[in-house]
Amino acid sequence: QKEVEQNSGPLSVPEGAIASLNCTYSDRGSQSFFWYRQYSGKSPELIMFIYSNGDKEDGRFTAQLNKASQYVSLLIRDSQPSDSATYLCAVNRGSNYKLTFGKGTLLTVNP
Amino acid sequence: DTAVSQTPKYLVTQMGNDKSIKCEQNLGHDTMYWYKQDSKKFLKIMFSYNNKELIINETVPNRFSPKSPDKAHLNLHINSLELGDSAVYFCASSPGTSGQETQYFGPGTRLLVL
């Protein structure tokens, strides 16, 4: 079983819709969860992080964490063409500073 | 002001050569990392240093040797380059080692081995 799994996509949504990106992880000891966005040819940049079960909102982005189900998601409301990128889920065990990344989901927002 | 910088941006070289990639961060962070992103975009940690000391060493061929002269710099030397080494290499840094900190990535070095 892969440590961090994401649907590779592509996920295609129309402009203004909600994009839902999902990630599952295998290590129950994982404590910190990150979503990075990577535009083609660019480096990853942090969108959000979440440590506790539940929802965390930041502008148009909401991260959701369910540790019992070992599941973390990212919702993007009012999707814009500029949101088109690969979204990388990353997981950390807490005391271990190693981030384990999923393979990323390619999101395309169509105008 | 570039937070995490890498040189060179592009590197094209022949199999068997030795090459180095340099990384510098001006964020005052204590921890630096090297990641490899392959052609399928999978980003995988290679090494991590905290205050010049190696703290993570993943299963990487010993042709790869990191060096941290000070906590603001982390270089990567690669001996006897192979075709499979072609990838984008990202340097990153974070304030400490708690695991809850954001990692800031450099622009990447695109290595092509012919």
PDB file of N, CA and C in Angstrom, chain A:
ATOM      1  N   GLN A   1       0.851  -1.200   0.000  1.00  0.00           N
ATOM      2  CA  GLN A   1       0.000   0.000   0.000  1.00  0.00           C
ATOM      3  C   GLN A   1       0.882   1.243   0.000  1.00  0.00           C
ATOM      4  N   LYS A   2       0.558   2.177  -0.912  1.00  0.00           N
ATOM      5  CA  LYS A   2       1.344   3.397  -0.987  1.00  0.00           C
ATOM      6  C   LYS A   2       1.079   4.220   0.267  1.00  0.00           C
ATOM      7  N   GLU A   3       2.105   4.988   0.680  1.00  0.00           N
ATOM      8  CA  GLU A   3       1.981   5.750   1.920  1.00  0.00           C
ATOM      9  C   GLU A   3       0.947   6.866   1.820  1.00  0.00           C
ATOM     10  N   VAL A   4       0.978   7.601   0.720  1.00  0.00           N
ATOM     11  CA  VAL A   4       0.045   8.703   0.509  1.00  0.00           C
ATOM     12  C   VAL A   4      -0.517   8.533  -0.900  1.00  0.00           C
ATOM     13  N   GLU A   5      -1.825   8.417  -0.979  1.00  0.00           N
ATOM     14  CA  GLU A   5      -2.440   8.164  -2.290  1.00  0.00           C
ATOM     15  C   GLU A   5      -3.363   9.304  -2.687  1.00  0.00           C
ATOM     16  N   GLN A   6      -3.256   9.680  -3.948  1.00  0.00           N
ATOM     17  CA  GLN A   6      -4.137  10.684  -4.531  1.00  0.00           C
ATOM     18  C   GLN A   6      -4.559  10.189  -5.899  1.00  0.00           C
ATOM     19  N   ASN A   7      -5.755  10.574  -6.311  1.00  0.00           N
ATOM     20  CA  ASN A   7      -6.195  10.322  -7.666  1.00  0.00           C
ATOM     21  C   ASN A   7      -5.410  11.262  -8.579  1.00  0.00           C
ATOM     22  N   SER A   8      -4.719  10.689  -9.565  1.00  0.00           N
ATOM     23  CA  SER A   8      -3.831  11.521 -10.384  1.00  0.00           C
ATOM     24  C   SER A   8      -4.581  12.461 -11.326  1.00  0.00           C
ATOM     25  N   GLY A   9      -5.887  12.176 -11.524  1.00  0.00           N
ATOM     26  CA  GLY A   9      -6.673  13.025 -12.407  1.00  0.00           C
ATOM     27  C   GLY A   9      -6.379  12.742 -13.869  1.00  0.00           C
ATOM     28  N   PRO A  10      -6.611  13.691 -14.774  1.00  0.00           N
ATOM     29  CA  PRO A  10      -6.939  15.059 -14.425  1.00  0.00           C
ATOM     30  C   PRO A  10      -8.383  15.229 -13.942  1.00  0.00           C
ATOM     31  N   LEU A  11      -8.550  16.181 -13.024  1.00  0.00           N
ATOM     32  CA  LEU A  11      -9.854  16.571 -12.545  1.00  0.00           C
ATOM     33  C   LEU A  11     -10.207  17.868 -13.248  1.00  0.00           C
ATOM     34  N   SER A  12     -11.325  17.840 -13.952  1.00  0.00           N
ATOM     35  CA  SER A  12     -11.716  18.998 -14.740  1.00  0.00           C
ATOM     36  C   SER A  12     -13.012  19.566 -14.185  1.00  0.00           C
ATOM     37  N   VAL A  13     -13.012  20.859 -13.849  1.00  0.00           N
ATOM     38  CA  VAL A  13     -14.216  21.508 -13.334  1.00  0.00           C
ATOM     39  C   VAL A  13     -14.422  22.817 -14.090  1.00  0.00           C
ATOM     40  N   PRO A  14     -15.684  23.254 -14.190  1.00  0.00           N
ATOM     41  CA  PRO A  14     -15.922  24.554 -14.838  1.00  0.00           C
ATOM     42  C   PRO A  14     -15.619  25.692 -13.872  1.00  0.00           C
ATOM     43  N   GLU A  15     -15.308  26.835 -14.432  1.00  0.00           N
ATOM     44  CA  GLU A  15     -15.044  28.029 -13.618  1.00  0.00           C
ATOM     45  C   GLU A  15     -16.245  28.305 -12.723  1.00  0.00           C
ATOM     46  N   GLY A  16     -15.945  28.625 -11.454  1.00  0.00           N
ATOM     47  CA  GLY A  16     -17.007  28.929 -10.505  1.00  0.00           C
ATOM     48  C   GLY A  16     -17.492  27.726  -9.708  1.00  0.00           C
ATOM     49  N   ALA A  17     -17.126  26.534 -10.119  1.00  0.00           N
ATOM     50  CA  ALA A  17     -17.557  25.317  -9.416  1.00  0.00           C
ATOM     51  C   ALA A  17     -16.658  25.040  -8.219  1.00  0.00           C
ATOM     52  N   ILE A  18     -17.058  24.030  -7.452  1.00  0.00           N
ATOM     53  CA  ILE A  18     -16.226  23.571  -6.340  1.00  0.00           C
ATOM     54  C   ILE A  18     -15.370  22.403  -6.820  1.00  0.00           C
ATOM     55  N   ALA A  19     -14.073  22.502  -6.579  1.00  0.00           N
ATOM     56  CA  ALA A  19     -13.156  21.399  -6.893  1.00  0.00           C
ATOM     57  C   ALA A  19     -12.862  20.661  -5.598  1.00  0.00           C
ATOM     58  N   SER A  20     -12.945  19.350  -5.636  1.00  0.00           N
ATOM     59  CA  SER A  20     -12.710  18.524  -4.451  1.00  0.00           C
ATOM     60  C   SER A  20     -11.548  17.583  -4.721  1.00  0.00           C
ATOM     61  N   LEU A  21     -10.509  17.729  -3.919  1.00  0.00           N
ATOM     62  CA  LEU A  21      -9.293  16.928  -4.090  1.00  0.00           C
ATOM     63  C   LEU A  21      -9.124  16.046  -2.860  1.00  0.00           C
ATOM     64  N   ASN A  22      -8.839  14.783  -3.077  1.00  0.00           N
ATOM     65  CA  ASN A  22      -8.812  13.827  -1.984  1.00  0.00           C
ATOM     66  C   ASN A  22      -7.460  13.160  -1.824  1.00  0.00           C
ATOM     67  N   CYS A  23      -7.204  12.728  -0.600  1.00  0.00           N
ATOM     68  CA  CYS A  23      -5.913  12.116  -0.268  1.00  0.00           C
ATOM     69  C   CYS A  23      -6.140  11.128   0.872  1.00  0.00           C
ATOM     70  N   THR A  24      -5.572   9.939   0.757  1.00  0.00           N
ATOM     71  CA  THR A  24      -5.589   8.988   1.868  1.00  0.00           C
ATOM     72  C   THR A  24      -4.153   8.631   2.234  1.00  0.00           C
ATOM     73  N   TYR A  25      -3.954   8.262   3.494  1.00  0.00           N
ATOM     74  CA  TYR A  25      -2.612   7.948   3.951  1.00  0.00           C
ATOM     75  C   TYR A  25      -2.651   6.667   4.772  1.00  0.00           C
ATOM     76  N   SER A  26      -1.538   5.989   4.830  1.00  0.00           N
ATOM     77  CA  SER A  26      -1.526   4.660   5.447  1.00  0.00           C
ATOM     78  C   SER A  26      -1.013   4.662   6.895  1.00  0.00           C
ATOM     79  N   ASP A  27      -0.198   5.658   7.265  1.00  0.00           N
ATOM     80  CA  ASP A  27       0.420   5.656   8.588  1.00  0.00           C
ATOM     81  C   ASP A  27      -0.492   6.311   9.617  1.00  0.00           C
ATOM     82  N   ARG A  28      -1.033   5.509  10.540  1.00  0.00           N
ATOM     83  CA  ARG A  28      -1.972   6.052  11.536  1.00  0.00           C
ATOM     84  C   ARG A  28      -1.299   7.029  12.492  1.00  0.00           C
ATOM     85  N   GLY A  29       0.022   7.000  12.557  1.00  0.00           N
ATOM     86  CA  GLY A  29       0.746   7.928  13.417  1.00  0.00           C
ATOM     87  C   GLY A  29       0.928   9.306  12.809  1.00  0.00           C
ATOM     88  N   SER A  30       0.447   9.520  11.597  1.00  0.00           N
ATOM     89  CA  SER A  30       0.596  10.809  10.931  1.00  0.00           C
ATOM     90  C   SER A  30      -0.141  11.886  11.697  1.00  0.00           C
ATOM     91  N   GLN A  31       0.495  13.051  11.805  1.00  0.00           N
ATOM     92  CA  GLN A  31      -0.083  14.109  12.622  1.00  0.00           C
ATOM     93  C   GLN A  31      -0.262  15.432  11.898  1.00  0.00           C
ATOM     94  N   SER A  32       0.533  15.659  10.865  1.00  0.00           N
ATOM     95  CA  SER A  32       0.468  16.947  10.162  1.00  0.00           C
ATOM     96  C   SER A  32       0.207  16.690   8.683  1.00  0.00           C
ATOM     97  N   PHE A  33      -0.652  17.542   8.115  1.00  0.00           N
ATOM     98  CA  PHE A  33      -1.097  17.301   6.750  1.00  0.00           C
ATOM     99  C   PHE A  33      -1.050  18.609   5.988  1.00  0.00           C
ATOM    100  N   PHE A  34      -0.497  18.544   4.800  1.00  0.00           N
ATOM    101  CA  PHE A  34      -0.246  19.754   4.029  1.00  0.00           C
ATOM    102  C   PHE A  34      -0.783  19.586   2.614  1.00  0.00           C
ATOM    103  N   TRP A  35      -1.257  20.694   2.065  1.00  0.00           N
ATOM    104  CA  TRP A  35      -1.585  20.733   0.640  1.00  0.00           C
ATOM    105  C   TRP A  35      -0.673  21.756  -0.034  1.00  0.00           C
ATOM    106  N   TYR A  36       0.044  21.284  -1.048  1.00  0.00           N
ATOM    107  CA  TYR A  36       0.898  22.148  -1.843  1.00  0.00           C
ATOM    108  C   TYR A  36       0.316  22.240  -3.257  1.00  0.00           C
ATOM    109  N   ARG A  37       0.500  23.402  -3.869  1.00  0.00           N
ATOM    110  CA  ARG A  37       0.100  23.600  -5.259  1.00  0.00           C
ATOM    111  C   ARG A  37       1.367  23.735  -6.093  1.00  0.00           C
ATOM    112  N   GLN A  38       1.386  23.083  -7.245  1.00  0.00           N
ATOM    113  CA  GLN A  38       2.541  23.172  -8.125  1.00  0.00           C
ATOM    114  C   GLN A  38       2.077  23.467  -9.543  1.00  0.00           C
ATOM    115  N   TYR A  39       2.407  24.664 -10.015  1.00  0.00           N
ATOM    116  CA  TYR A  39       2.146  25.005 -11.407  1.00  0.00           C
ATOM    117  C   TYR A  39       3.201  24.317 -12.273  1.00  0.00           C
ATOM    118  N   SER A  40       2.837  24.063 -13.525  1.00  0.00           N
ATOM    119  CA  SER A  40       3.731  23.370 -14.445  1.00  0.00           C
ATOM    120  C   SER A  40       5.070  24.099 -14.560  1.00  0.00           C
ATOM    121  N   GLY A  41       6.141  23.396 -14.316  1.00  0.00           N
ATOM    122  CA  GLY A  41       7.473  23.977 -14.435  1.00  0.00           C
ATOM    123  C   GLY A  41       7.905  24.813 -13.247  1.00  0.00           C
ATOM    124  N   LYS A  42       7.093  24.840 -12.200  1.00  0.00           N
ATOM    125  CA  LYS A  42       7.405  25.654 -11.022  1.00  0.00           C
ATOM    126  C   LYS A  42       7.600  24.767  -9.799  1.00  0.00           C
ATOM    127  N   SER A  43       7.957  25.386  -8.690  1.00  0.00           N
ATOM    128  CA  SER A  43       8.174  24.635  -7.464  1.00  0.00           C
ATOM    129  C   SER A  43       6.880  24.568  -6.651  1.00  0.00           C
ATOM    130  N   PRO A  44       6.773  23.584  -5.757  1.00  0.00           N
ATOM    131  CA  PRO A  44       5.572  23.490  -4.905  1.00  0.00           C
ATOM    132  C   PRO A  44       5.487  24.676  -3.948  1.00  0.00           C
ATOM    133  N   GLU A  45       4.266  25.135  -3.701  1.00  0.00           N
ATOM    134  CA  GLU A  45       4.045  26.203  -2.728  1.00  0.00           C
ATOM    135  C   GLU A  45       2.894  25.788  -1.823  1.00  0.00           C
ATOM    136  N   LEU A  46       3.021  26.121  -0.539  1.00  0.00           N
ATOM    137  CA  LEU A  46       2.026  25.686   0.431  1.00  0.00           C
ATOM    138  C   LEU A  46       0.707  26.414   0.237  1.00  0.00           C
ATOM    139  N   ILE A  47      -0.391  25.647   0.228  1.00  0.00           N
ATOM    140  CA  ILE A  47      -1.737  26.216   0.198  1.00  0.00           C
ATOM    141  C   ILE A  47      -2.306  26.231   1.613  1.00  0.00           C
ATOM    142  N   MET A  48      -2.270  25.070   2.263  1.00  0.00           N
ATOM    143  CA  MET A  48      -2.857  24.972   3.593  1.00  0.00           C
ATOM    144  C   MET A  48      -2.202  23.833   4.356  1.00  0.00           C
ATOM    145  N   PHE A  49      -2.298  23.914   5.693  1.00  0.00           N
ATOM    146  CA  PHE A  49      -1.923  22.784   6.525  1.00  0.00           C
ATOM    147  C   PHE A  49      -3.035  22.563   7.537  1.00  0.00           C
ATOM    148  N   ILE A  50      -3.145  21.340   8.031  1.00  0.00           N
ATOM    149  CA  ILE A  50      -4.168  21.008   9.018  1.00  0.00           C
ATOM    150  C   ILE A  50      -3.622  19.947   9.944  1.00  0.00           C
ATOM    151  N   TYR A  51      -3.888  20.099  11.252  1.00  0.00           N
ATOM    152  CA  TYR A  51      -3.370  19.139  12.222  1.00  0.00           C
ATOM    153  C   TYR A  51      -4.486  18.411  12.961  1.00  0.00           C
ATOM    154  N   SER A  52      -5.676  19.075  13.060  1.00  0.00           N
ATOM    155  CA  SER A  52      -6.762  18.520  13.877  1.00  0.00           C
ATOM    156  C   SER A  52      -7.906  18.048  13.004  1.00  0.00           C
ATOM    157  N   ASN A  53      -8.632  17.070  13.501  1.00  0.00           N
ATOM    158  CA  ASN A  53      -9.821  16.605  12.789  1.00  0.00           C
ATOM    159  C   ASN A  53     -10.802  17.747  12.569  1.00  0.00           C
ATOM    160  N   GLY A  54     -11.469  17.704  11.438  1.00  0.00           N
ATOM    161  CA  GLY A  54     -12.465  18.718  11.143  1.00  0.00           C
ATOM    162  C   GLY A  54     -12.079  19.536   9.929  1.00  0.00           C
ATOM    163  N   ASP A  55     -12.656  20.729   9.852  1.00  0.00           N
ATOM    164  CA  ASP A  55     -12.439  21.614   8.710  1.00  0.00           C
ATOM    165  C   ASP A  55     -11.585  22.799   9.101  1.00  0.00           C
ATOM    166  N   LYS A  56     -10.819  23.269   8.134  1.00  0.00           N
ATOM    167  CA  LYS A  56     -10.050  24.499   8.310  1.00  0.00           C
ATOM    168  C   LYS A  56     -10.206  25.316   7.034  1.00  0.00           C
ATOM    169  N   GLU A  57     -10.663  26.545   7.200  1.00  0.00           N
ATOM    170  CA  GLU A  57     -10.958  27.369   6.029  1.00  0.00           C
ATOM    171  C   GLU A  57      -9.970  28.514   5.909  1.00  0.00           C
ATOM    172  N   ASP A  58      -9.602  28.819   4.669  1.00  0.00           N
ATOM    173  CA  ASP A  58      -8.738  29.964   4.391  1.00  0.00           C
ATOM    174  C   ASP A  58      -9.134  30.505   3.030  1.00  0.00           C
ATOM    175  N   GLY A  59      -9.949  31.552   3.049  1.00  0.00           N
ATOM    176  CA  GLY A  59     -10.423  32.130   1.791  1.00  0.00           C
ATOM    177  C   GLY A  59     -11.273  31.129   1.031  1.00  0.00           C
ATOM    178  N   ARG A  60     -10.902  30.867  -0.207  1.00  0.00           N
ATOM    179  CA  ARG A  60     -11.688  29.930  -1.025  1.00  0.00           C
ATOM    180  C   ARG A  60     -11.316  28.472  -0.750  1.00  0.00           C
ATOM    181  N   PHE A  61     -10.335  28.251   0.082  1.00  0.00           N
ATOM    182  CA  PHE A  61      -9.837  26.892   0.337  1.00  0.00           C
ATOM    183  C   PHE A  61     -10.316  26.368   1.687  1.00  0.00           C
ATOM    184  N   THR A  62     -10.729  25.105   1.698  1.00  0.00           N
ATOM    185  CA  THR A  62     -11.076  24.421   2.941  1.00  0.00           C
ATOM    186  C   THR A  62     -10.384  23.068   2.952  1.00  0.00           C
ATOM    187  N   ALA A  63      -9.624  22.827   4.013  1.00  0.00           N
ATOM    188  CA  ALA A  63      -9.016  21.513   4.208  1.00  0.00           C
ATOM    189  C   ALA A  63      -9.866  20.747   5.202  1.00  0.00           C
ATOM    190  N   GLN A  64     -10.042  19.469   4.959  1.00  0.00           N
ATOM    191  CA  GLN A  64     -10.831  18.626   5.841  1.00  0.00           C
ATOM    192  C   GLN A  64      -9.982  17.422   6.223  1.00  0.00           C
ATOM    193  N   LEU A  65      -9.990  17.097   7.524  1.00  0.00           N
ATOM    194  CA  LEU A  65      -9.187  15.973   8.008  1.00  0.00           C
ATOM    195  C   LEU A  65     -10.059  15.026   8.807  1.00  0.00           C
ATOM    196  N   ASN A  66      -9.923  13.745   8.517  1.00  0.00           N
ATOM    197  CA  ASN A  66     -10.604  12.702   9.269  1.00  0.00           C
ATOM    198  C   ASN A  66      -9.560  11.635   9.574  1.00  0.00           C
ATOM    199  N   LYS A  67      -8.997  11.698  10.771  1.00  0.00           N
ATOM    200  CA  LYS A  67      -7.899  10.779  11.124  1.00  0.00           C
ATOM    201  C   LYS A  67      -8.396   9.344  11.268  1.00  0.00           C
ATOM    202  N   ALA A  68      -9.633   9.167  11.689  1.00  0.00           N
ATOM    203  CA  ALA A  68     -10.165   7.803  11.839  1.00  0.00           C
ATOM    204  C   ALA A  68     -10.221   7.104  10.485  1.00  0.00           C
ATOM    205  N   SER A  69     -10.574   7.861   9.463  1.00  0.00           N
ATOM    206  CA  SER A  69     -10.660   7.298   8.113  1.00  0.00           C
ATOM    207  C   SER A  69      -9.358   7.476   7.344  1.00  0.00           C
ATOM    208  N   GLN A  70      -8.388   8.158   7.969  1.00  0.00           N
ATOM    209  CA  GLN A  70      -7.085   8.400   7.338  1.00  0.00           C
ATOM    210  C   GLN A  70      -7.271   9.079   5.985  1.00  0.00           C
ATOM    211  N   TYR A  71      -7.967  10.185   6.055  1.00  0.00           N
ATOM    212  CA  TYR A  71      -8.414  10.869   4.853  1.00  0.00           C
ATOM    213  C   TYR A  71      -8.280  12.367   5.059  1.00  0.00           C
ATOM    214  N   VAL A  72      -7.739  13.026   4.041  1.00  0.00           N
ATOM    215  CA  VAL A  72      -7.663  14.492   4.079  1.00  0.00           C
ATOM    216  C   VAL A  72      -8.062  15.008   2.699  1.00  0.00           C
ATOM    217  N   SER A  73      -8.804  16.095   2.684  1.00  0.00           N
ATOM    218  CA  SER A  73      -9.258  16.621   1.404  1.00  0.00           C
ATOM    219  C   SER A  73      -9.047  18.127   1.343  1.00  0.00           C
ATOM    220  N   LEU A  74      -9.109  18.635   0.141  1.00  0.00           N
ATOM    221  CA  LEU A  74      -9.016  20.071  -0.105  1.00  0.00           C
ATOM    222  C   LEU A  74     -10.162  20.459  -1.025  1.00  0.00           C
ATOM    223  N   LEU A  75     -10.976  21.420  -0.564  1.00  0.00           N
ATOM    224  CA  LEU A  75     -12.046  21.961  -1.395  1.00  0.00           C
ATOM    225  C   LEU A  75     -11.648  23.351  -1.850  1.00  0.00           C
ATOM    226  N   ILE A  76     -11.861  23.596  -3.121  1.00  0.00           N
ATOM    227  CA  ILE A  76     -11.614  24.932  -3.670  1.00  0.00           C
ATOM    228  C   ILE A  76     -12.947  25.458  -4.177  1.00  0.00           C
ATOM    229  N   ARG A  77     -13.443  26.511  -3.517  1.00  0.00           N
ATOM    230  CA  ARG A  77     -14.724  27.096  -3.928  1.00  0.00           C
ATOM    231  C   ARG A  77     -14.485  28.132  -5.008  1.00  0.00           C
ATOM    232  N   ASP A  78     -15.518  28.369  -5.826  1.00  0.00           N
ATOM    233  CA  ASP A  78     -15.424  29.386  -6.878  1.00  0.00           C
ATOM    234  C   ASP A  78     -14.118  29.223  -7.664  1.00  0.00           C
ATOM    235  N   SER A  79     -13.924  28.035  -8.176  1.00  0.00           N
ATOM    236  CA  SER A  79     -12.671  27.715  -8.879  1.00  0.00           C
ATOM    237  C   SER A  79     -12.408  28.684 -10.014  1.00  0.00           C
ATOM    238  N   GLN A  80     -11.147  29.065 -10.147  1.00  0.00           N
ATOM    239  CA  GLN A  80     -10.716  29.994 -11.194  1.00  0.00           C
ATOM    240  C   GLN A  80      -9.724  29.294 -12.125  1.00  0.00           C
ATOM    241  N   PRO A  81      -9.639  29.731 -13.364  1.00  0.00           N
ATOM    242  CA  PRO A  81      -8.635  29.139 -14.273  1.00  0.00           C
ATOM    243  C   PRO A  81      -7.225  29.182 -13.687  1.00  0.00           C
ATOM    244  N   SER A  82      -6.952  30.202 -12.861  1.00  0.00           N
ATOM    245  CA  SER A  82      -5.621  30.311 -12.245  1.00  0.00           C
ATOM    246  C   SER A  82      -5.385  29.236 -11.184  1.00  0.00           C
ATOM    247  N   ASP A  83      -6.439  28.503 -10.811  1.00  0.00           N
ATOM    248  CA  ASP A  83      -6.259  27.388  -9.867  1.00  0.00           C
ATOM    249  C   ASP A  83      -5.768  26.124 -10.581  1.00  0.00           C
ATOM    250  N   SER A  84      -5.747  26.148 -11.894  1.00  0.00           N
ATOM    251  CA  SER A  84      -5.286  24.981 -12.660  1.00  0.00           C
ATOM    252  C   SER A  84      -3.827  24.695 -12.343  1.00  0.00           C
ATOM    253  N   ALA A  85      -3.579  23.539 -11.763  1.00  0.00           N
ATOM    254  CA  ALA A  85      -2.245  23.174 -11.300  1.00  0.00           C
ATOM    255  C   ALA A  85      -2.302  21.737 -10.788  1.00  0.00           C
ATOM    256  N   THR A  86      -1.169  21.229 -10.365  1.00  0.00           N
ATOM    257  CA  THR A  86      -1.136  19.931  -9.676  1.00  0.00           C
ATOM    258  C   THR A  86      -1.140  20.189  -8.182  1.00  0.00           C
ATOM    259  N   TYR A  87      -2.008  19.493  -7.461  1.00  0.00           N
ATOM    260  CA  TYR A  87      -2.133  19.664  -6.014  1.00  0.00           C
ATOM    261  C   TYR A  87      -1.529  18.431  -5.334  1.00  0.00           C
ATOM    262  N   LEU A  88      -0.553  18.704  -4.488  1.00  0.00           N
ATOM    263  CA  LEU A  88       0.186  17.649  -3.809  1.00  0.00           C
ATOM    264  C   LEU A  88      -0.225  17.580  -2.346  1.00  0.00           C
ATOM    265  N   CYS A  89      -0.607  16.390  -1.929  1.00  0.00           N
ATOM    266  CA  CYS A  89      -0.900  16.137  -0.520  1.00  0.00           C
ATOM    267  C   CYS A  89       0.388  15.654   0.132  1.00  0.00           C
ATOM    268  N   ALA A  90       0.700  16.153   1.314  1.00  0.00           N
ATOM    269  CA  ALA A  90       1.923  15.725   2.019  1.00  0.00           C
ATOM    270  C   ALA A  90       1.581  15.449   3.479  1.00  0.00           C
ATOM    271  N   VAL A  91       2.225  14.431   4.008  1.00  0.00           N
ATOM    272  CA  VAL A  91       1.897  13.959   5.349  1.00  0.00           C
ATOM    273  C   VAL A  91       3.173  13.834   6.166  1.00  0.00           C
ATOM    274  N   ASN A  92       3.082  14.195   7.443  1.00  0.00           N
ATOM    275  CA  ASN A  92       4.241  14.137   8.331  1.00  0.00           C
ATOM    276  C   ASN A  92       3.844  13.435   9.620  1.00  0.00           C
ATOM    277  N   ARG A  93       4.778  12.646  10.173  1.00  0.00           N
ATOM    278  CA  ARG A  93       4.448  11.848  11.344  1.00  0.00           C
ATOM    279  C   ARG A  93       4.520  12.632  12.647  1.00  0.00           C
ATOM    280  N   GLY A  94       4.920  13.887  12.565  1.00  0.00           N
ATOM    281  CA  GLY A  94       4.931  14.713  13.770  1.00  0.00           C
ATOM    282  C   GLY A  94       6.340  14.931  14.250  1.00  0.00           C
ATOM    283  N   SER A  95       6.890  13.990  14.962  1.00  0.00           N
ATOM    284  CA  SER A  95       8.250  14.154  15.457  1.00  0.00           C
ATOM    285  C   SER A  95       9.262  13.874  14.358  1.00  0.00           C
ATOM    286  N   ASN A  96       8.802  13.315  13.300  1.00  0.00           N
ATOM    287  CA  ASN A  96       9.651  13.039  12.141  1.00  0.00           C
ATOM    288  C   ASN A  96       9.454  14.161  11.132  1.00  0.00           C
ATOM    289  N   TYR A  97      10.541  14.839  10.775  1.00  0.00           N
ATOM    290  CA  TYR A  97      10.384  15.999   9.922  1.00  0.00           C
ATOM    291  C   TYR A  97      10.322  15.642   8.461  1.00  0.00           C
ATOM    292  N   LYS A  98      10.186  14.375   8.155  1.00  0.00           N
ATOM    293  CA  LYS A  98      10.148  13.962   6.767  1.00  0.00           C
ATOM    294  C   LYS A  98       8.726  14.080   6.243  1.00  0.00           C
ATOM    295  N   LEU A  99       8.567  14.835   5.157  1.00  0.00           N
ATOM    296  CA  LEU A  99       7.282  14.929   4.483  1.00  0.00           C
ATOM    297  C   LEU A  99       7.196  13.836   3.438  1.00  0.00           C
ATOM    298  N   THR A 100       6.079  13.100   3.445  1.00  0.00           N
ATOM    299  CA  THR A 100       5.836  12.115   2.398  1.00  0.00           C
ATOM    300  C   THR A 100       4.746  12.667   1.497  1.00  0.00           C
ATOM    301  N   PHE A 101       5.052  12.773   0.230  1.00  0.00           N
ATOM    302  CA  PHE A 101       4.136  13.365  -0.729  1.00  0.00           C
ATOM    303  C   PHE A 101       3.363  12.294  -1.495  1.00  0.00           C
ATOM    304  N   GLY A 102       2.128  12.635  -1.856  1.00  0.00           N
ATOM    305  CA  GLY A 102       1.405  11.851  -2.840  1.00  0.00           C
ATOM    306  C   GLY A 102       1.864  12.253  -4.226  1.00  0.00           C
ATOM    307  N   LYS A 103       1.368  11.557  -5.230  1.00  0.00           N
ATOM    308  CA  LYS A 103       1.803  11.825  -6.602  1.00  0.00           C
ATOM    309  C   LYS A 103       1.114  13.035  -7.211  1.00  0.00           C
ATOM    310  N   GLY A 104       0.124  13.582  -6.490  1.00  0.00           N
ATOM    311  CA  GLY A 104      -0.496  14.800  -6.979  1.00  0.00           C
ATOM    312  C   GLY A 104      -1.716  14.552  -7.841  1.00  0.00           C
ATOM    313  N   THR A 105      -2.639  15.505  -7.807  1.00  0.00           N
ATOM    314  CA  THR A 105      -3.829  15.502  -8.658  1.00  0.00           C
ATOM    315  C   THR A 105      -3.765  16.721  -9.558  1.00  0.00           C
ATOM    316  N   LEU A 106      -3.849  16.498 -10.854  1.00  0.00           N
ATOM    317  CA  LEU A 106      -3.861  17.604 -11.811  1.00  0.00           C
ATOM    318  C   LEU A 106      -5.276  18.150 -11.917  1.00  0.00           C
ATOM    319  N   LEU A 107      -5.431  19.422 -11.584  1.00  0.00           N
ATOM    320  CA  LEU A 107      -6.729  20.100 -11.659  1.00  0.00           C
ATOM    321  C   LEU A 107      -6.727  21.058 -12.845  1.00  0.00           C
ATOM    322  N   THR A 108      -7.779  20.973 -13.647  1.00  0.00           N
ATOM    323  CA  THR A 108      -7.968  21.914 -14.745  1.00  0.00           C
ATOM    324  C   THR A 108      -9.299  22.617 -14.536  1.00  0.00           C
ATOM    325  N   VAL A 109      -9.271  23.946 -14.480  1.00  0.00           N
ATOM    326  CA  VAL A 109     -10.483  24.742 -14.356  1.00  0.00           C
ATOM    327  C   VAL A 109     -10.752  25.388 -15.706  1.00  0.00           C
ATOM    328  N   ASN A 110     -11.880  25.032 -16.279  1.00  0.00           N
ATOM    329  CA  ASN A 110     -12.210  25.492 -17.634  1.00  0.00           C
ATOM    330  C   ASN A 110     -13.015  26.783 -17.595  1.00  0.00           C
ATOM    331  N   PRO A 111     -12.578  27.809 -18.357  1.00  0.00           N
ATOM    332  CA  PRO A 111     -13.320  29.087 -18.357  1.00  0.00           C
ATOM    333  C   PRO A 111     -14.693  28.920 -18.986  1.00  0.00           C
TER     334      PRO A 111
END
